[in-house]
């Protein structure tokens, strides 16, 4: 009997040593694989040879952690690239009006400059200063909209009233640029569920963008479409190409247009951010050489359940 007990004890010991050796081998293998993944550009996954469910679970969790780390690195690289592009674009757009202002200030220092030219140069400086101020304000607004803490309080509003008031305030600008404006507003248009300040900013940016780049005839339509109120702004596409359209609402996008201190591309990015925050959507396309921008606002009764 003692021999049997002793034999069993030896067998258990051998099994234990074997399991310990196998576990050590598996752990060394895991460490080696982790080192290779950490220090090499590879899509390699952690593999285990053991049939143990515990080791397989450990490998799965390690692979998930590694993938999360890689995704974080990719996100960081993308964010860093976008930041560098933003800084470069912002620097370019700030430098343009500043260079102009500096040049005209030097001209104003000329002793033989007549009063008419002084007045003209001061008007140009004033305009460039407003452009610079608008750029800074737009960029600040865009940074605020990107914050997760930025919230909008919505209520029942009438978009047609806001739109008509804004168009009236810019009527002379359309006349001065020789632009023909056609407005079509659906009768008995339902109210929208939105923030009045945000809608005003959206319409203002769209109108200013239209004034800056439109040619000849402009159509502005406001009508119900399903659960939305759809605003359509249609004008000739000019130099804008179909390939540019998907990037139209990106920060600082200018397409083939040359930056001249008048536009920065930030305004439409603000439009998109605000529309999304209001639960709507914004689309753009070129149809028969005409740019069509469509903004969708939620109808009040659809949001309130009335």
mmCIF file of C-alpha atoms in Angstrom:
data_model
loop_
_atom_site.group_PDB
_atom_site.id
_atom_site.type_symbol
_atom_site.label_atom_id
_atom_site.label_comp_id
_atom_site.label_asym_id
_atom_site.label_seq_id
_atom_site.Cartn_x
_atom_site.Cartn_y
_atom_site.Cartn_z
ATOM 1 C CA UNK A 1 0.000 0.000 0.000
ATOM 2 C CA UNK A 2 2.817 2.370 0.875
ATOM 3 C CA UNK A 3 4.378 1.698 -2.516
ATOM 4 C CA UNK A 4 1.117 2.572 -4.247
ATOM 5 C CA UNK A 5 0.722 5.838 -2.304
ATOM 6 C CA UNK A 6 4.326 6.710 -2.993
ATOM 7 C CA UNK A 7 3.852 5.998 -6.726
ATOM 8 C CA UNK A 8 0.741 8.155 -6.854
ATOM 9 C CA UNK A 9 2.607 10.960 -5.124
ATOM 10 C CA UNK A 10 5.453 10.732 -7.625
ATOM 11 C CA UNK A 11 2.945 10.751 -10.525
ATOM 12 C CA UNK A 12 1.190 13.809 -9.148
ATOM 13 C CA UNK A 13 4.545 15.500 -8.740
ATOM 14 C CA UNK A 14 5.546 14.709 -12.312
ATOM 15 C CA UNK A 15 2.210 15.993 -13.608
ATOM 16 C CA UNK A 16 2.582 19.132 -11.542
ATOM 17 C CA UNK A 17 6.114 19.769 -12.796
ATOM 18 C CA UNK A 18 4.976 19.141 -16.375
ATOM 19 C CA UNK A 19 2.064 21.547 -16.053
ATOM 20 C CA UNK A 20 4.329 24.126 -14.457
ATOM 21 C CA UNK A 21 6.857 23.727 -17.285
ATOM 22 C CA UNK A 22 4.107 24.022 -19.896
ATOM 23 C CA UNK A 23 2.668 27.118 -18.222
ATOM 24 C CA UNK A 24 6.135 28.681 -18.067
ATOM 25 C CA UNK A 25 6.668 27.898 -21.745
ATOM 26 C CA UNK A 26 3.295 29.475 -22.639
ATOM 27 C CA UNK A 27 4.040 32.563 -20.575
ATOM 28 C CA UNK A 28 7.489 32.936 -22.199
ATOM 29 C CA UNK A 29 5.811 32.601 -25.595
ATOM 30 C CA UNK A 30 3.266 35.312 -24.705
ATOM 31 C CA UNK A 31 6.040 37.652 -23.528
ATOM 32 C CA UNK A 32 8.019 37.067 -26.743
ATOM 33 C CA UNK A 33 4.973 37.759 -28.921
ATOM 34 C CA UNK A 34 4.111 40.914 -26.974
ATOM 35 C CA UNK A 35 7.664 42.222 -27.408
ATOM 36 C CA UNK A 36 7.502 41.621 -31.160
ATOM 37 C CA UNK A 37 4.145 43.382 -31.446
ATOM 38 C CA UNK A 38 5.273 46.340 -29.324
ATOM 39 C CA UNK A 39 8.514 46.990 -31.187
ATOM 40 C CA UNK A 40 7.602 46.043 -34.753
ATOM 41 C CA UNK A 41 5.040 47.328 -37.261
ATOM 42 C CA UNK A 42 2.977 44.178 -37.541
ATOM 43 C CA UNK A 43 -0.615 42.986 -37.595
ATOM 44 C CA UNK A 44 0.380 39.843 -35.733
ATOM 45 C CA UNK A 45 -2.050 38.484 -33.152
ATOM 46 C CA UNK A 46 -1.226 36.753 -29.874
ATOM 47 C CA UNK A 47 -1.421 32.977 -30.345
ATOM 48 C CA UNK A 48 -1.439 30.216 -27.714
ATOM 49 C CA UNK A 49 -0.627 26.565 -28.210
ATOM 50 C CA UNK A 50 -2.268 25.450 -25.009
ATOM 51 C CA UNK A 51 -5.776 24.023 -25.094
ATOM 52 C CA UNK A 52 -6.455 25.715 -21.774
ATOM 53 C CA UNK A 53 -9.543 27.939 -21.862
ATOM 54 C CA UNK A 54 -7.803 30.292 -19.423
ATOM 55 C CA UNK A 55 -4.859 30.909 -21.774
ATOM 56 C CA UNK A 56 -7.177 31.302 -24.753
ATOM 57 C CA UNK A 57 -9.229 33.900 -22.860
ATOM 58 C CA UNK A 58 -6.029 35.682 -21.838
ATOM 59 C CA UNK A 59 -4.866 35.769 -25.476
ATOM 60 C CA UNK A 60 -8.237 37.147 -26.605
ATOM 61 C CA UNK A 61 -8.137 39.937 -24.003
ATOM 62 C CA UNK A 62 -4.534 40.784 -24.914
ATOM 63 C CA UNK A 63 -5.451 41.004 -28.612
ATOM 64 C CA UNK A 64 -8.377 43.293 -27.799
ATOM 65 C CA UNK A 65 -6.106 45.539 -25.733
ATOM 66 C CA UNK A 66 -3.492 45.616 -28.506
ATOM 67 C CA UNK A 67 -6.136 46.572 -31.095
ATOM 68 C CA UNK A 68 -7.446 49.365 -28.838
ATOM 69 C CA UNK A 69 -3.897 50.656 -28.443
ATOM 70 C CA UNK A 70 -3.334 50.610 -32.211
ATOM 71 C CA UNK A 71 -6.640 52.399 -32.820
ATOM 72 C CA UNK A 72 -5.693 55.057 -30.265
ATOM 73 C CA UNK A 73 -2.383 55.537 -32.071
ATOM 74 C CA UNK A 74 -4.162 55.853 -35.423
ATOM 75 C CA UNK A 75 -6.622 58.367 -33.959
ATOM 76 C CA UNK A 76 -3.771 60.378 -32.447
ATOM 77 C CA UNK A 77 -1.844 60.446 -35.749
ATOM 78 C CA UNK A 78 -4.990 61.524 -37.606
ATOM 79 C CA UNK A 79 -5.775 64.215 -35.031
ATOM 80 C CA UNK A 80 -2.182 65.492 -35.137
ATOM 81 C CA UNK A 81 -2.296 65.656 -38.935
ATOM 82 C CA UNK A 82 -5.615 67.522 -38.893
ATOM 83 C CA UNK A 83 -4.256 69.936 -36.273
ATOM 84 C CA UNK A 84 -1.175 70.684 -38.378
ATOM 85 C CA UNK A 85 -3.341 71.242 -41.467
ATOM 86 C CA UNK A 86 -5.689 73.470 -39.488
ATOM 87 C CA UNK A 87 -2.825 75.568 -38.122
ATOM 88 C CA UNK A 88 -1.285 75.845 -41.601
ATOM 89 C CA UNK A 89 -4.583 76.907 -43.172
ATOM 90 C CA UNK A 90 -5.403 79.286 -40.356
ATOM 91 C CA UNK A 91 -1.939 80.847 -40.550
ATOM 92 C CA UNK A 92 -2.349 81.303 -44.302
ATOM 93 C CA UNK A 93 -5.761 82.922 -43.985
ATOM 94 C CA UNK A 94 -4.696 85.222 -41.166
ATOM 95 C CA UNK A 95 -1.509 86.213 -42.983
ATOM 96 C CA UNK A 96 -3.405 87.258 -46.151
ATOM 97 C CA UNK A 97 -5.435 90.136 -44.641
ATOM 98 C CA UNK A 98 -2.576 91.075 -42.294
ATOM 99 C CA UNK A 99 -0.190 91.442 -45.240
ATOM 100 C CA UNK A 100 -2.757 93.581 -47.033
ATOM 101 C CA UNK A 101 -3.343 95.760 -43.960
ATOM 102 C CA UNK A 102 0.401 96.199 -43.472
ATOM 103 C CA UNK A 103 0.855 97.224 -47.110
ATOM 104 C CA UNK A 104 -1.872 99.852 -47.024
ATOM 105 C CA UNK A 105 -0.611 101.211 -43.707
ATOM 106 C CA UNK A 106 2.767 101.803 -45.359
ATOM 107 C CA UNK A 107 1.045 103.604 -48.236
ATOM 108 C CA UNK A 108 -0.767 105.838 -45.754
ATOM 109 C CA UNK A 109 2.596 106.996 -44.424
ATOM 110 C CA UNK A 110 3.433 108.652 -47.723
ATOM 111 C CA UNK A 111 3.561 112.423 -47.230
ATOM 112 C CA UNK A 112 2.265 113.328 -50.704
ATOM 113 C CA UNK A 113 -0.826 111.103 -50.450
ATOM 114 C CA UNK A 114 -4.059 112.984 -51.257
ATOM 115 C CA UNK A 115 -7.176 112.776 -49.079
ATOM 116 C CA UNK A 116 -9.153 110.712 -51.609
ATOM 117 C CA UNK A 117 -6.544 107.952 -51.646
ATOM 118 C CA UNK A 118 -6.249 108.053 -47.866
ATOM 119 C CA UNK A 119 -9.989 107.506 -47.577
ATOM 120 C CA UNK A 120 -9.853 104.651 -50.101
ATOM 121 C CA UNK A 121 -6.963 102.932 -48.305
ATOM 122 C CA UNK A 122 -8.674 103.291 -44.915
ATOM 123 C CA UNK A 123 -11.810 101.668 -46.337
ATOM 124 C CA UNK A 124 -9.736 98.749 -47.627
ATOM 125 C CA UNK A 125 -7.990 98.391 -44.263
ATOM 126 C CA UNK A 126 -11.362 98.437 -42.525
ATOM 127 C CA UNK A 127 -12.674 95.707 -44.823
ATOM 128 C CA UNK A 128 -9.606 93.517 -44.316
ATOM 129 C CA UNK A 129 -9.902 94.000 -40.550
ATOM 130 C CA UNK A 130 -13.517 92.834 -40.629
ATOM 131 C CA UNK A 131 -12.477 89.776 -42.653
ATOM 132 C CA UNK A 132 -9.812 88.977 -40.092
ATOM 133 C CA UNK A 133 -12.233 89.418 -37.215
ATOM 134 C CA UNK A 134 -14.785 87.191 -38.956
ATOM 135 C CA UNK A 135 -12.177 84.476 -39.459
ATOM 136 C CA UNK A 136 -11.157 84.472 -35.799
ATOM 137 C CA UNK A 137 -14.784 84.418 -34.647
ATOM 138 C CA UNK A 138 -15.674 81.580 -37.050
ATOM 139 C CA UNK A 139 -12.715 79.497 -35.958
ATOM 140 C CA UNK A 140 -13.558 80.060 -32.290
ATOM 141 C CA UNK A 141 -17.183 79.139 -32.956
ATOM 142 C CA UNK A 142 -16.123 75.964 -34.739
ATOM 143 C CA UNK A 143 -13.891 74.962 -31.826
ATOM 144 C CA UNK A 144 -16.826 75.471 -29.458
ATOM 145 C CA UNK A 145 -19.110 73.339 -31.628
ATOM 146 C CA UNK A 146 -16.571 70.496 -31.526
ATOM 147 C CA UNK A 147 -16.796 70.434 -27.742
ATOM 148 C CA UNK A 148 -18.920 67.631 -26.281
ATOM 149 C CA UNK A 149 -20.274 70.132 -23.739
ATOM 150 C CA UNK A 150 -21.840 72.367 -26.399
ATOM 151 C CA UNK A 151 -25.620 72.016 -26.260
ATOM 152 C CA UNK A 152 -28.503 73.756 -28.022
ATOM 153 C CA UNK A 153 -31.895 74.443 -26.467
ATOM 154 C CA UNK A 154 -34.566 73.893 -29.126
ATOM 155 C CA UNK A 155 -38.074 75.309 -29.400
ATOM 156 C CA UNK A 156 -40.759 75.997 -31.977
ATOM 157 C CA UNK A 157 -39.561 78.570 -34.528
ATOM 158 C CA UNK A 158 -40.586 79.793 -37.976
ATOM 159 C CA UNK A 159 -37.655 79.494 -40.361
ATOM 160 C CA UNK A 160 -39.343 81.464 -43.150
ATOM 161 C CA UNK A 161 -39.478 84.566 -40.915
ATOM 162 C CA UNK A 162 -35.779 84.385 -40.078
ATOM 163 C CA UNK A 163 -34.849 83.738 -43.691
ATOM 164 C CA UNK A 164 -36.911 86.621 -45.058
ATOM 165 C CA UNK A 165 -35.452 89.043 -42.497
ATOM 166 C CA UNK A 166 -31.889 88.041 -43.357
ATOM 167 C CA UNK A 167 -32.423 88.196 -47.119
ATOM 168 C CA UNK A 168 -33.977 91.648 -46.730
ATOM 169 C CA UNK A 169 -30.925 92.820 -44.770
ATOM 170 C CA UNK A 170 -28.633 91.617 -47.580
ATOM 171 C CA UNK A 171 -30.847 92.754 -50.452
ATOM 172 C CA UNK A 172 -28.562 95.645 -51.436
ATOM 173 C CA UNK A 173 -25.558 93.308 -51.481
ATOM 174 C CA UNK A 174 -27.317 91.096 -54.029
ATOM 175 C CA UNK A 175 -28.162 94.163 -56.123
ATOM 176 C CA UNK A 176 -24.599 95.516 -55.955
ATOM 177 C CA UNK A 177 -23.208 92.187 -57.223
ATOM 178 C CA UNK A 178 -25.771 92.027 -60.017
ATOM 179 C CA UNK A 179 -27.298 88.816 -58.700
ATOM 180 C CA UNK A 180 -30.846 87.851 -59.598
ATOM 181 C CA UNK A 181 -32.616 86.329 -56.594
ATOM 182 C CA UNK A 182 -35.639 84.042 -56.868
ATOM 183 C CA UNK A 183 -37.325 83.048 -53.593
ATOM 184 C CA UNK A 184 -39.934 80.296 -53.344
ATOM 185 C CA UNK A 185 -41.519 79.629 -49.943
ATOM 186 C CA UNK A 186 -44.247 77.019 -49.510
ATOM 187 C CA UNK A 187 -47.521 78.346 -48.142
ATOM 188 C CA UNK A 188 -48.611 77.205 -44.681
ATOM 189 C CA UNK A 189 -45.140 75.920 -43.954
ATOM 190 C CA UNK A 190 -45.038 74.089 -40.590
ATOM 191 C CA UNK A 191 -42.842 75.417 -37.813
ATOM 192 C CA UNK A 192 -39.454 73.863 -37.066
ATOM 193 C CA UNK A 193 -38.024 72.409 -33.861
ATOM 194 C CA UNK A 194 -34.706 74.211 -33.584
ATOM 195 C CA UNK A 195 -32.637 76.862 -31.853
ATOM 196 C CA UNK A 196 -33.287 80.340 -33.277
ATOM 197 C CA UNK A 197 -29.720 81.543 -32.775
ATOM 198 C CA UNK A 198 -28.316 78.453 -34.489
ATOM 199 C CA UNK A 199 -30.751 78.718 -37.424
ATOM 200 C CA UNK A 200 -29.895 82.403 -37.827
ATOM 201 C CA UNK A 201 -26.203 81.537 -37.930
ATOM 202 C CA UNK A 202 -26.798 78.728 -40.452
ATOM 203 C CA UNK A 203 -28.791 80.965 -42.796
ATOM 204 C CA UNK A 204 -26.356 83.858 -42.371
ATOM 205 C CA UNK A 205 -23.359 81.706 -43.291
ATOM 206 C CA UNK A 206 -25.178 80.236 -46.294
ATOM 207 C CA UNK A 207 -26.235 83.665 -47.561
ATOM 208 C CA UNK A 208 -22.729 85.074 -47.124
ATOM 209 C CA UNK A 209 -21.234 82.067 -48.893
ATOM 210 C CA UNK A 210 -23.731 82.536 -51.746
ATOM 211 C CA UNK A 211 -22.892 86.228 -52.051
ATOM 212 C CA UNK A 212 -19.193 85.430 -52.099
ATOM 213 C CA UNK A 213 -19.237 82.796 -54.834
ATOM 214 C CA UNK A 214 -22.563 82.904 -56.701
ATOM 215 C CA UNK A 215 -22.951 83.921 -60.338
ATOM 216 C CA UNK A 216 -26.010 85.462 -61.970
ATOM 217 C CA UNK A 217 -29.190 83.651 -60.906
ATOM 218 C CA UNK A 218 -29.798 82.329 -57.395
ATOM 219 C CA UNK A 219 -32.757 80.278 -56.239
ATOM 220 C CA UNK A 220 -33.715 79.913 -52.579
ATOM 221 C CA UNK A 221 -36.504 77.478 -51.752
ATOM 222 C CA UNK A 222 -38.178 76.536 -48.489
ATOM 223 C CA UNK A 223 -40.620 73.629 -48.412
ATOM 224 C CA UNK A 224 -41.738 70.640 -46.375
ATOM 225 C CA UNK A 225 -40.303 67.253 -47.299
ATOM 226 C CA UNK A 226 -41.479 64.401 -45.090
ATOM 227 C CA UNK A 227 -40.589 65.105 -41.452
ATOM 228 C CA UNK A 228 -38.281 67.931 -42.468
ATOM 229 C CA UNK A 229 -38.378 71.512 -43.651
ATOM 230 C CA UNK A 230 -35.944 71.637 -46.552
ATOM 231 C CA UNK A 231 -33.987 74.749 -47.438
ATOM 232 C CA UNK A 232 -32.487 74.678 -50.934
ATOM 233 C CA UNK A 233 -29.972 77.185 -52.278
ATOM 234 C CA UNK A 234 -29.193 76.794 -55.966
ATOM 235 C CA UNK A 235 -26.689 78.717 -58.062
ATOM 236 C CA UNK A 236 -24.094 78.151 -60.795
ATOM 237 C CA UNK A 237 -21.266 75.909 -59.640
ATOM 238 C CA UNK A 238 -18.559 78.010 -61.295
ATOM 239 C CA UNK A 239 -15.088 76.556 -60.673
ATOM 240 C CA UNK A 240 -16.408 74.007 -58.176
ATOM 241 C CA UNK A 241 -16.035 70.449 -59.464
ATOM 242 C CA UNK A 242 -18.072 67.362 -58.637
ATOM 243 C CA UNK A 243 -15.037 65.846 -56.918
ATOM 244 C CA UNK A 244 -14.975 68.848 -54.566
ATOM 245 C CA UNK A 245 -18.558 68.476 -53.342
ATOM 246 C CA UNK A 246 -17.928 65.790 -50.660
ATOM 247 C CA UNK A 247 -15.427 68.168 -49.026
ATOM 248 C CA UNK A 248 -17.542 71.302 -49.304
ATOM 249 C CA UNK A 249 -18.357 71.369 -45.567
ATOM 250 C CA UNK A 250 -14.837 70.541 -44.380
ATOM 251 C CA UNK A 251 -12.834 73.114 -42.461
ATOM 252 C CA UNK A 252 -10.924 75.539 -44.698
ATOM 253 C CA UNK A 253 -12.014 73.793 -47.894
ATOM 254 C CA UNK A 254 -11.700 76.169 -50.830
ATOM 255 C CA UNK A 255 -11.739 73.842 -53.852
ATOM 256 C CA UNK A 256 -10.084 75.474 -56.848
ATOM 257 C CA UNK A 257 -10.939 78.946 -55.601
ATOM 258 C CA UNK A 258 -7.957 81.129 -54.877
ATOM 259 C CA UNK A 259 -7.836 82.518 -51.370
ATOM 260 C CA UNK A 260 -8.039 86.282 -51.595
ATOM 261 C CA UNK A 261 -8.824 87.227 -48.017
ATOM 262 C CA UNK A 262 -12.566 87.136 -48.635
ATOM 263 C CA UNK A 263 -13.294 83.522 -47.731
ATOM 264 C CA UNK A 264 -11.825 80.846 -45.498
ATOM 265 C CA UNK A 265 -14.064 77.793 -45.876
ATOM 266 C CA UNK A 266 -14.886 77.810 -42.149
ATOM 267 C CA UNK A 267 -18.450 79.110 -42.566
ATOM 268 C CA UNK A 268 -19.869 75.968 -44.189
ATOM 269 C CA UNK A 269 -18.138 73.761 -41.611
ATOM 270 C CA UNK A 270 -20.005 75.717 -38.929
ATOM 271 C CA UNK A 271 -23.248 75.194 -40.884
ATOM 272 C CA UNK A 272 -22.785 71.423 -40.924
ATOM 273 C CA UNK A 273 -21.932 71.230 -37.213
ATOM 274 C CA UNK A 274 -24.971 73.286 -36.214
ATOM 275 C CA UNK A 275 -27.356 71.370 -38.474
ATOM 276 C CA UNK A 276 -26.200 68.051 -36.994
ATOM 277 C CA UNK A 277 -26.583 69.408 -33.455
ATOM 278 C CA UNK A 278 -30.182 70.348 -34.361
ATOM 279 C CA UNK A 279 -30.884 66.774 -35.479
ATOM 280 C CA UNK A 280 -31.018 67.681 -39.165
ATOM 281 C CA UNK A 281 -28.825 66.975 -42.145
ATOM 282 C CA UNK A 282 -27.068 68.874 -44.913
ATOM 283 C CA UNK A 283 -26.366 67.719 -48.471
ATOM 284 C CA UNK A 284 -24.788 69.154 -51.591
ATOM 285 C CA UNK A 285 -24.540 68.109 -55.221
ATOM 286 C CA UNK A 286 -23.942 69.542 -58.673
ATOM 287 C CA UNK A 287 -26.837 69.163 -61.099
ATOM 288 C CA UNK A 288 -26.520 70.513 -64.641
ATOM 289 C CA UNK A 289 -23.580 72.736 -63.641
ATOM 290 C CA UNK A 290 -25.554 74.197 -60.737
ATOM 291 C CA UNK A 291 -24.578 73.752 -57.111
ATOM 292 C CA UNK A 292 -27.490 72.632 -54.939
ATOM 293 C CA UNK A 293 -27.098 72.912 -51.162
ATOM 294 C CA UNK A 294 -29.938 71.419 -49.120
ATOM 295 C CA UNK A 295 -30.405 71.812 -45.376
ATOM 296 C CA UNK A 296 -33.023 69.796 -43.490
ATOM 297 C CA UNK A 297 -34.613 71.001 -40.239
ATOM 298 C CA UNK A 298 -36.863 68.846 -38.051
ATOM 299 C CA UNK A 299 -40.551 69.785 -38.066
ATOM 300 C CA UNK A 300 -41.855 70.852 -34.655
ATOM 301 C CA UNK A 301 -44.834 68.490 -34.473
ATOM 302 C CA UNK A 302 -42.610 65.520 -35.357
ATOM 303 C CA UNK A 303 -40.348 66.306 -32.429
ATOM 304 C CA UNK A 304 -43.057 67.188 -29.937
ATOM 305 C CA UNK A 305 -45.311 64.241 -30.820
ATOM 306 C CA UNK A 306 -48.247 66.529 -31.590
#
